[in-house]
Amino acid sequence: MKVKFQADNDPDRAIVRGFLRRLPGADFQSQPLDAVDDVAVLDIAAQAGRILVSHDVRTMPYGFTEYRQTRYSPGVLLTPQLWPLADSIEHLVLIWELTEASEWENRICYLPTFADFRVGE
């Protein structure tokens, strides 16, 4: 199955717009999630079957660890806030073009390395 993305409240809206400009047929949703805690954001993405894209490298890994104790996740991609916009878009395009949704299940990965993010390491 093809990858579908959900932006949390952190990613620059320009990432979503730039991604969809490159791939107009792709599925990348963005919605206001102000004042929604990380576990609730993860649940929203999971219920929609979407990989969550977030800049929140500080708290999201902990929320993901808590969430995964009892629930399934389509996955989380953490992209650095100070990373160039074009690089964030390019990596997300590559993920959409070259991978399947199942490859990201129950993983939280840090772009640009694609390494699994491990809490406490």
Short mmCIF file of N, CA and C in Angstrom, two decimals:
data_model
loop_
_atom_site.label_atom_id
_atom_site.label_comp_id
_atom_site.label_asym_id
_atom_site.label_seq_id
_atom_site.Cartn_x
_atom_site.Cartn_y
_atom_site.Cartn_z
N MET A 1 0.84 -1.18 0.00
CA MET A 1 0.00 0.00 0.00
C MET A 1 0.89 1.25 0.00
N LYS A 2 0.44 2.26 -0.70
CA LYS A 2 1.19 3.50 -0.83
C LYS A 2 1.21 4.28 0.49
N VAL A 3 2.28 4.99 0.71
CA VAL A 3 2.46 5.84 1.89
C VAL A 3 1.47 7.00 1.85
N LYS A 4 0.88 7.31 3.01
CA LYS A 4 0.06 8.50 3.19
C LYS A 4 0.64 9.24 4.40
N PHE A 5 0.75 10.56 4.29
CA PHE A 5 1.34 11.36 5.35
C PHE A 5 0.31 12.21 6.07
N GLN A 6 0.60 12.48 7.34
CA GLN A 6 -0.16 13.42 8.16
C GLN A 6 0.84 14.35 8.84
N ALA A 7 0.74 15.64 8.58
CA ALA A 7 1.60 16.61 9.27
C ALA A 7 1.00 16.91 10.63
N ASP A 8 1.85 16.94 11.66
CA ASP A 8 1.33 17.40 12.94
C ASP A 8 1.38 18.92 12.93
N ASN A 9 1.24 19.53 14.07
CA ASN A 9 1.18 20.99 14.09
C ASN A 9 2.53 21.65 13.85
N ASP A 10 3.62 20.92 14.00
CA ASP A 10 4.94 21.52 13.88
C ASP A 10 5.43 21.78 12.46
N PRO A 11 5.32 20.81 11.52
CA PRO A 11 5.97 21.02 10.22
C PRO A 11 5.50 22.29 9.51
N ASP A 12 6.44 22.95 8.93
CA ASP A 12 6.19 24.14 8.14
C ASP A 12 5.18 23.78 7.05
N ARG A 13 4.13 24.56 6.93
CA ARG A 13 3.11 24.30 5.89
C ARG A 13 3.75 24.29 4.51
N ALA A 14 4.89 24.95 4.36
CA ALA A 14 5.58 24.96 3.08
C ALA A 14 6.07 23.57 2.70
N ILE A 15 6.34 22.71 3.69
CA ILE A 15 6.73 21.33 3.39
C ILE A 15 5.57 20.62 2.71
N VAL A 16 4.38 20.76 3.25
CA VAL A 16 3.21 20.10 2.68
C VAL A 16 2.94 20.67 1.28
N ARG A 17 2.95 21.98 1.14
CA ARG A 17 2.70 22.60 -0.17
C ARG A 17 3.76 22.19 -1.19
N GLY A 18 5.03 22.22 -0.79
CA GLY A 18 6.11 21.85 -1.70
C GLY A 18 6.04 20.39 -2.12
N PHE A 19 5.72 19.53 -1.16
CA PHE A 19 5.57 18.10 -1.46
C PHE A 19 4.45 17.89 -2.47
N LEU A 20 3.30 18.50 -2.23
CA LEU A 20 2.15 18.32 -3.13
C LEU A 20 2.37 18.99 -4.48
N ARG A 21 3.19 20.01 -4.53
CA ARG A 21 3.56 20.61 -5.82
C ARG A 21 4.36 19.61 -6.65
N ARG A 22 5.25 18.88 -5.99
CA ARG A 22 6.07 17.86 -6.67
C ARG A 22 5.25 16.63 -7.05
N LEU A 23 4.33 16.25 -6.16
CA LEU A 23 3.54 15.03 -6.36
C LEU A 23 2.06 15.35 -6.11
N PRO A 24 1.40 15.98 -7.09
CA PRO A 24 0.02 16.40 -6.87
C PRO A 24 -0.94 15.25 -6.54
N GLY A 25 -0.61 14.04 -6.96
CA GLY A 25 -1.49 12.91 -6.69
C GLY A 25 -1.23 12.22 -5.37
N ALA A 26 -0.23 12.67 -4.65
CA ALA A 26 0.12 12.05 -3.37
C ALA A 26 -0.86 12.47 -2.28
N ASP A 27 -0.81 11.79 -1.17
CA ASP A 27 -1.74 12.01 -0.08
C ASP A 27 -0.99 12.53 1.15
N PHE A 28 -1.10 13.83 1.41
CA PHE A 28 -0.41 14.46 2.54
C PHE A 28 -1.39 15.44 3.16
N GLN A 29 -1.90 15.10 4.32
CA GLN A 29 -2.87 15.96 4.99
C GLN A 29 -2.20 16.80 6.06
N SER A 30 -2.79 17.95 6.27
CA SER A 30 -2.34 18.85 7.32
C SER A 30 -3.59 19.42 7.97
N GLN A 31 -3.60 19.44 9.27
CA GLN A 31 -4.73 20.02 9.98
C GLN A 31 -4.23 20.66 11.26
N PRO A 32 -4.95 21.68 11.73
CA PRO A 32 -4.52 22.33 12.97
C PRO A 32 -4.65 21.36 14.14
N LEU A 33 -3.56 21.14 14.81
CA LEU A 33 -3.55 20.24 15.97
C LEU A 33 -2.98 20.95 17.19
N ASP A 34 -3.23 22.27 17.28
CA ASP A 34 -2.79 23.04 18.44
C ASP A 34 -3.39 22.45 19.71
N ALA A 35 -2.61 22.43 20.75
CA ALA A 35 -3.07 22.01 22.08
C ALA A 35 -3.52 20.55 22.11
N VAL A 36 -3.06 19.75 21.14
CA VAL A 36 -3.35 18.32 21.15
C VAL A 36 -2.06 17.62 21.57
N ASP A 37 -2.13 16.76 22.59
CA ASP A 37 -0.91 16.12 23.07
C ASP A 37 -0.40 15.09 22.06
N ASP A 38 0.85 14.69 22.23
CA ASP A 38 1.51 13.81 21.25
C ASP A 38 0.78 12.49 21.06
N VAL A 39 0.31 11.89 22.13
CA VAL A 39 -0.38 10.60 22.03
C VAL A 39 -1.67 10.76 21.22
N ALA A 40 -2.39 11.85 21.42
CA ALA A 40 -3.61 12.10 20.66
C ALA A 40 -3.30 12.34 19.18
N VAL A 41 -2.22 13.06 18.90
CA VAL A 41 -1.80 13.29 17.51
C VAL A 41 -1.45 11.96 16.85
N LEU A 42 -0.72 11.11 17.55
CA LEU A 42 -0.38 9.79 17.03
C LEU A 42 -1.64 8.97 16.76
N ASP A 43 -2.63 9.09 17.62
CA ASP A 43 -3.87 8.35 17.45
C ASP A 43 -4.64 8.85 16.23
N ILE A 44 -4.66 10.16 16.02
CA ILE A 44 -5.33 10.73 14.84
C ILE A 44 -4.69 10.18 13.57
N ALA A 45 -3.36 10.19 13.52
CA ALA A 45 -2.65 9.68 12.34
C ALA A 45 -2.91 8.18 12.16
N ALA A 46 -2.88 7.43 13.25
CA ALA A 46 -3.08 5.98 13.16
C ALA A 46 -4.49 5.63 12.69
N GLN A 47 -5.48 6.32 13.20
CA GLN A 47 -6.86 6.05 12.79
C GLN A 47 -7.06 6.31 11.31
N ALA A 48 -6.30 7.26 10.76
CA ALA A 48 -6.39 7.56 9.33
C ALA A 48 -5.41 6.73 8.50
N GLY A 49 -4.59 5.90 9.16
CA GLY A 49 -3.62 5.08 8.44
C GLY A 49 -2.51 5.90 7.80
N ARG A 50 -2.09 6.96 8.50
CA ARG A 50 -1.11 7.90 7.95
C ARG A 50 0.17 7.93 8.78
N ILE A 51 1.30 8.05 8.10
CA ILE A 51 2.59 8.26 8.76
C ILE A 51 2.63 9.71 9.23
N LEU A 52 2.95 9.91 10.49
CA LEU A 52 3.02 11.26 11.04
C LEU A 52 4.36 11.89 10.71
N VAL A 53 4.33 13.12 10.21
CA VAL A 53 5.55 13.90 9.92
C VAL A 53 5.61 15.02 10.95
N SER A 54 6.73 15.09 11.67
CA SER A 54 6.83 16.04 12.78
C SER A 54 8.24 16.62 12.89
N HIS A 55 8.32 17.85 13.39
CA HIS A 55 9.60 18.46 13.76
C HIS A 55 9.91 18.20 15.24
N ASP A 56 8.96 17.63 15.96
CA ASP A 56 9.05 17.54 17.42
C ASP A 56 9.98 16.42 17.88
N VAL A 57 11.27 16.67 17.77
CA VAL A 57 12.25 15.65 18.18
C VAL A 57 12.44 15.63 19.70
N ARG A 58 11.90 16.62 20.39
CA ARG A 58 12.07 16.70 21.84
C ARG A 58 11.08 15.80 22.59
N THR A 59 9.79 15.88 22.25
CA THR A 59 8.80 15.11 23.02
C THR A 59 8.15 13.96 22.25
N MET A 60 8.09 14.04 20.92
CA MET A 60 7.39 13.01 20.15
C MET A 60 7.96 11.60 20.37
N PRO A 61 9.29 11.42 20.46
CA PRO A 61 9.79 10.06 20.70
C PRO A 61 9.23 9.45 21.99
N TYR A 62 9.06 10.26 23.03
CA TYR A 62 8.51 9.76 24.29
C TYR A 62 7.02 9.44 24.13
N GLY A 63 6.30 10.31 23.43
CA GLY A 63 4.88 10.05 23.15
C GLY A 63 4.71 8.79 22.32
N PHE A 64 5.60 8.60 21.35
CA PHE A 64 5.55 7.40 20.50
C PHE A 64 5.81 6.15 21.33
N THR A 65 6.79 6.19 22.20
CA THR A 65 7.10 5.04 23.05
C THR A 65 5.89 4.67 23.91
N GLU A 66 5.26 5.67 24.50
CA GLU A 66 4.05 5.44 25.31
C GLU A 66 2.93 4.85 24.44
N TYR A 67 2.72 5.45 23.28
CA TYR A 67 1.66 5.02 22.38
C TYR A 67 1.84 3.57 21.95
N ARG A 68 3.05 3.22 21.59
CA ARG A 68 3.35 1.88 21.07
C ARG A 68 3.24 0.78 22.12
N GLN A 69 3.17 1.13 23.37
CA GLN A 69 3.01 0.10 24.41
C GLN A 69 1.68 -0.63 24.27
N THR A 70 0.68 0.05 23.72
CA THR A 70 -0.65 -0.56 23.63
C THR A 70 -1.29 -0.46 22.25
N ARG A 71 -0.66 0.25 21.31
CA ARG A 71 -1.32 0.48 20.03
C ARG A 71 -0.37 0.37 18.85
N TYR A 72 -0.98 0.18 17.68
CA TYR A 72 -0.28 0.13 16.40
C TYR A 72 -0.08 1.55 15.88
N SER A 73 1.04 1.79 15.19
CA SER A 73 1.30 3.08 14.55
C SER A 73 1.75 2.85 13.11
N PRO A 74 1.21 3.64 12.18
CA PRO A 74 1.71 3.59 10.80
C PRO A 74 3.14 4.11 10.68
N GLY A 75 3.64 4.78 11.74
CA GLY A 75 5.00 5.28 11.76
C GLY A 75 5.08 6.78 11.95
N VAL A 76 6.29 7.23 12.29
CA VAL A 76 6.56 8.66 12.50
C VAL A 76 7.87 8.99 11.83
N LEU A 77 7.89 10.11 11.11
CA LEU A 77 9.12 10.64 10.51
C LEU A 77 9.41 11.98 11.17
N LEU A 78 10.58 12.09 11.79
CA LEU A 78 11.01 13.34 12.42
C LEU A 78 11.97 14.05 11.47
N THR A 79 11.64 15.28 11.12
CA THR A 79 12.49 16.07 10.24
C THR A 79 12.95 17.32 10.99
N PRO A 80 14.25 17.58 11.03
CA PRO A 80 14.76 18.72 11.81
C PRO A 80 14.17 20.05 11.35
N GLN A 81 13.80 20.87 12.30
CA GLN A 81 13.21 22.18 11.99
C GLN A 81 14.17 23.08 11.22
N LEU A 82 15.46 22.99 11.52
CA LEU A 82 16.43 23.87 10.86
C LEU A 82 17.00 23.27 9.58
N TRP A 83 16.56 22.12 9.21
CA TRP A 83 17.01 21.47 7.98
C TRP A 83 16.42 22.22 6.80
N PRO A 84 17.16 22.38 5.69
CA PRO A 84 16.61 23.12 4.55
C PRO A 84 15.29 22.52 4.06
N LEU A 85 14.35 23.39 3.77
CA LEU A 85 13.02 22.99 3.32
C LEU A 85 13.09 22.04 2.12
N ALA A 86 13.92 22.38 1.14
CA ALA A 86 14.02 21.55 -0.06
C ALA A 86 14.48 20.13 0.27
N ASP A 87 15.35 19.98 1.25
CA ASP A 87 15.82 18.65 1.65
C ASP A 87 14.71 17.85 2.33
N SER A 88 13.94 18.50 3.17
CA SER A 88 12.81 17.81 3.81
C SER A 88 11.84 17.31 2.75
N ILE A 89 11.51 18.17 1.82
CA ILE A 89 10.58 17.80 0.75
C ILE A 89 11.15 16.65 -0.07
N GLU A 90 12.41 16.75 -0.46
CA GLU A 90 13.03 15.71 -1.29
C GLU A 90 13.02 14.35 -0.58
N HIS A 91 13.33 14.32 0.69
CA HIS A 91 13.33 13.04 1.42
C HIS A 91 11.92 12.46 1.52
N LEU A 92 10.94 13.30 1.74
CA LEU A 92 9.56 12.81 1.79
C LEU A 92 9.10 12.31 0.42
N VAL A 93 9.51 12.99 -0.64
CA VAL A 93 9.20 12.54 -2.00
C VAL A 93 9.81 11.16 -2.24
N LEU A 94 11.07 10.99 -1.86
CA LEU A 94 11.74 9.69 -2.04
C LEU A 94 11.01 8.59 -1.25
N ILE A 95 10.61 8.89 -0.05
CA ILE A 95 9.88 7.91 0.76
C ILE A 95 8.59 7.53 0.06
N TRP A 96 7.87 8.52 -0.45
CA TRP A 96 6.60 8.25 -1.12
C TRP A 96 6.81 7.44 -2.40
N GLU A 97 7.85 7.78 -3.15
CA GLU A 97 8.08 7.11 -4.44
C GLU A 97 8.67 5.71 -4.30
N LEU A 98 9.50 5.49 -3.29
CA LEU A 98 10.31 4.27 -3.25
C LEU A 98 9.93 3.26 -2.16
N THR A 99 9.00 3.60 -1.29
CA THR A 99 8.69 2.69 -0.20
C THR A 99 7.19 2.41 -0.14
N GLU A 100 6.88 1.41 0.63
CA GLU A 100 5.49 1.05 0.91
C GLU A 100 5.18 1.41 2.36
N ALA A 101 3.92 1.63 2.63
CA ALA A 101 3.50 2.02 3.98
C ALA A 101 3.95 1.01 5.03
N SER A 102 3.93 -0.27 4.69
CA SER A 102 4.27 -1.31 5.66
C SER A 102 5.72 -1.23 6.15
N GLU A 103 6.59 -0.59 5.38
CA GLU A 103 8.00 -0.46 5.77
C GLU A 103 8.19 0.48 6.96
N TRP A 104 7.20 1.32 7.24
CA TRP A 104 7.32 2.33 8.29
C TRP A 104 6.52 1.99 9.54
N GLU A 105 5.75 0.90 9.48
CA GLU A 105 4.87 0.55 10.60
C GLU A 105 5.64 0.39 11.91
N ASN A 106 5.10 1.02 12.93
CA ASN A 106 5.64 0.93 14.30
C ASN A 106 7.08 1.41 14.42
N ARG A 107 7.49 2.30 13.53
CA ARG A 107 8.84 2.88 13.58
C ARG A 107 8.74 4.38 13.74
N ILE A 108 9.73 4.94 14.42
CA ILE A 108 9.91 6.39 14.46
C ILE A 108 11.32 6.63 13.94
N CYS A 109 11.43 7.36 12.84
CA CYS A 109 12.71 7.53 12.15
C CYS A 109 13.06 9.00 12.04
N TYR A 110 14.34 9.25 12.13
CA TYR A 110 14.88 10.61 12.08
C TYR A 110 15.46 10.85 10.69
N LEU A 111 14.91 11.83 9.99
CA LEU A 111 15.47 12.23 8.69
C LEU A 111 16.59 13.23 8.94
N PRO A 112 17.64 13.22 8.23
CA PRO A 112 17.85 12.59 6.93
C PRO A 112 18.46 11.20 6.98
N THR A 113 18.72 10.65 8.15
CA THR A 113 19.48 9.39 8.21
C THR A 113 18.61 8.16 8.02
N PHE A 114 17.30 8.29 8.22
CA PHE A 114 16.36 7.16 8.19
C PHE A 114 16.62 6.19 9.34
N ALA A 115 17.46 6.58 10.29
CA ALA A 115 17.75 5.72 11.44
C ALA A 115 16.55 5.71 12.38
N ASP A 116 16.29 4.55 12.96
CA ASP A 116 15.25 4.47 13.97
C ASP A 116 15.68 5.31 15.17
N PHE A 117 14.77 6.11 15.67
CA PHE A 117 15.01 6.97 16.82
C PHE A 117 14.77 6.14 18.06
N ARG A 118 15.71 6.09 18.94
CA ARG A 118 15.58 5.30 20.17
C ARG A 118 15.59 6.25 21.37
N VAL A 119 14.55 6.17 22.14
CA VAL A 119 14.42 7.01 23.33
C VAL A 119 15.50 6.63 24.32
N GLY A 120 16.19 7.65 24.84
CA GLY A 120 17.22 7.44 25.85
C GLY A 120 18.60 7.12 25.30
N GLU A 121 18.75 7.17 23.98
CA GLU A 121 20.08 6.89 23.39
C GLU A 121 20.67 8.15 22.82
#
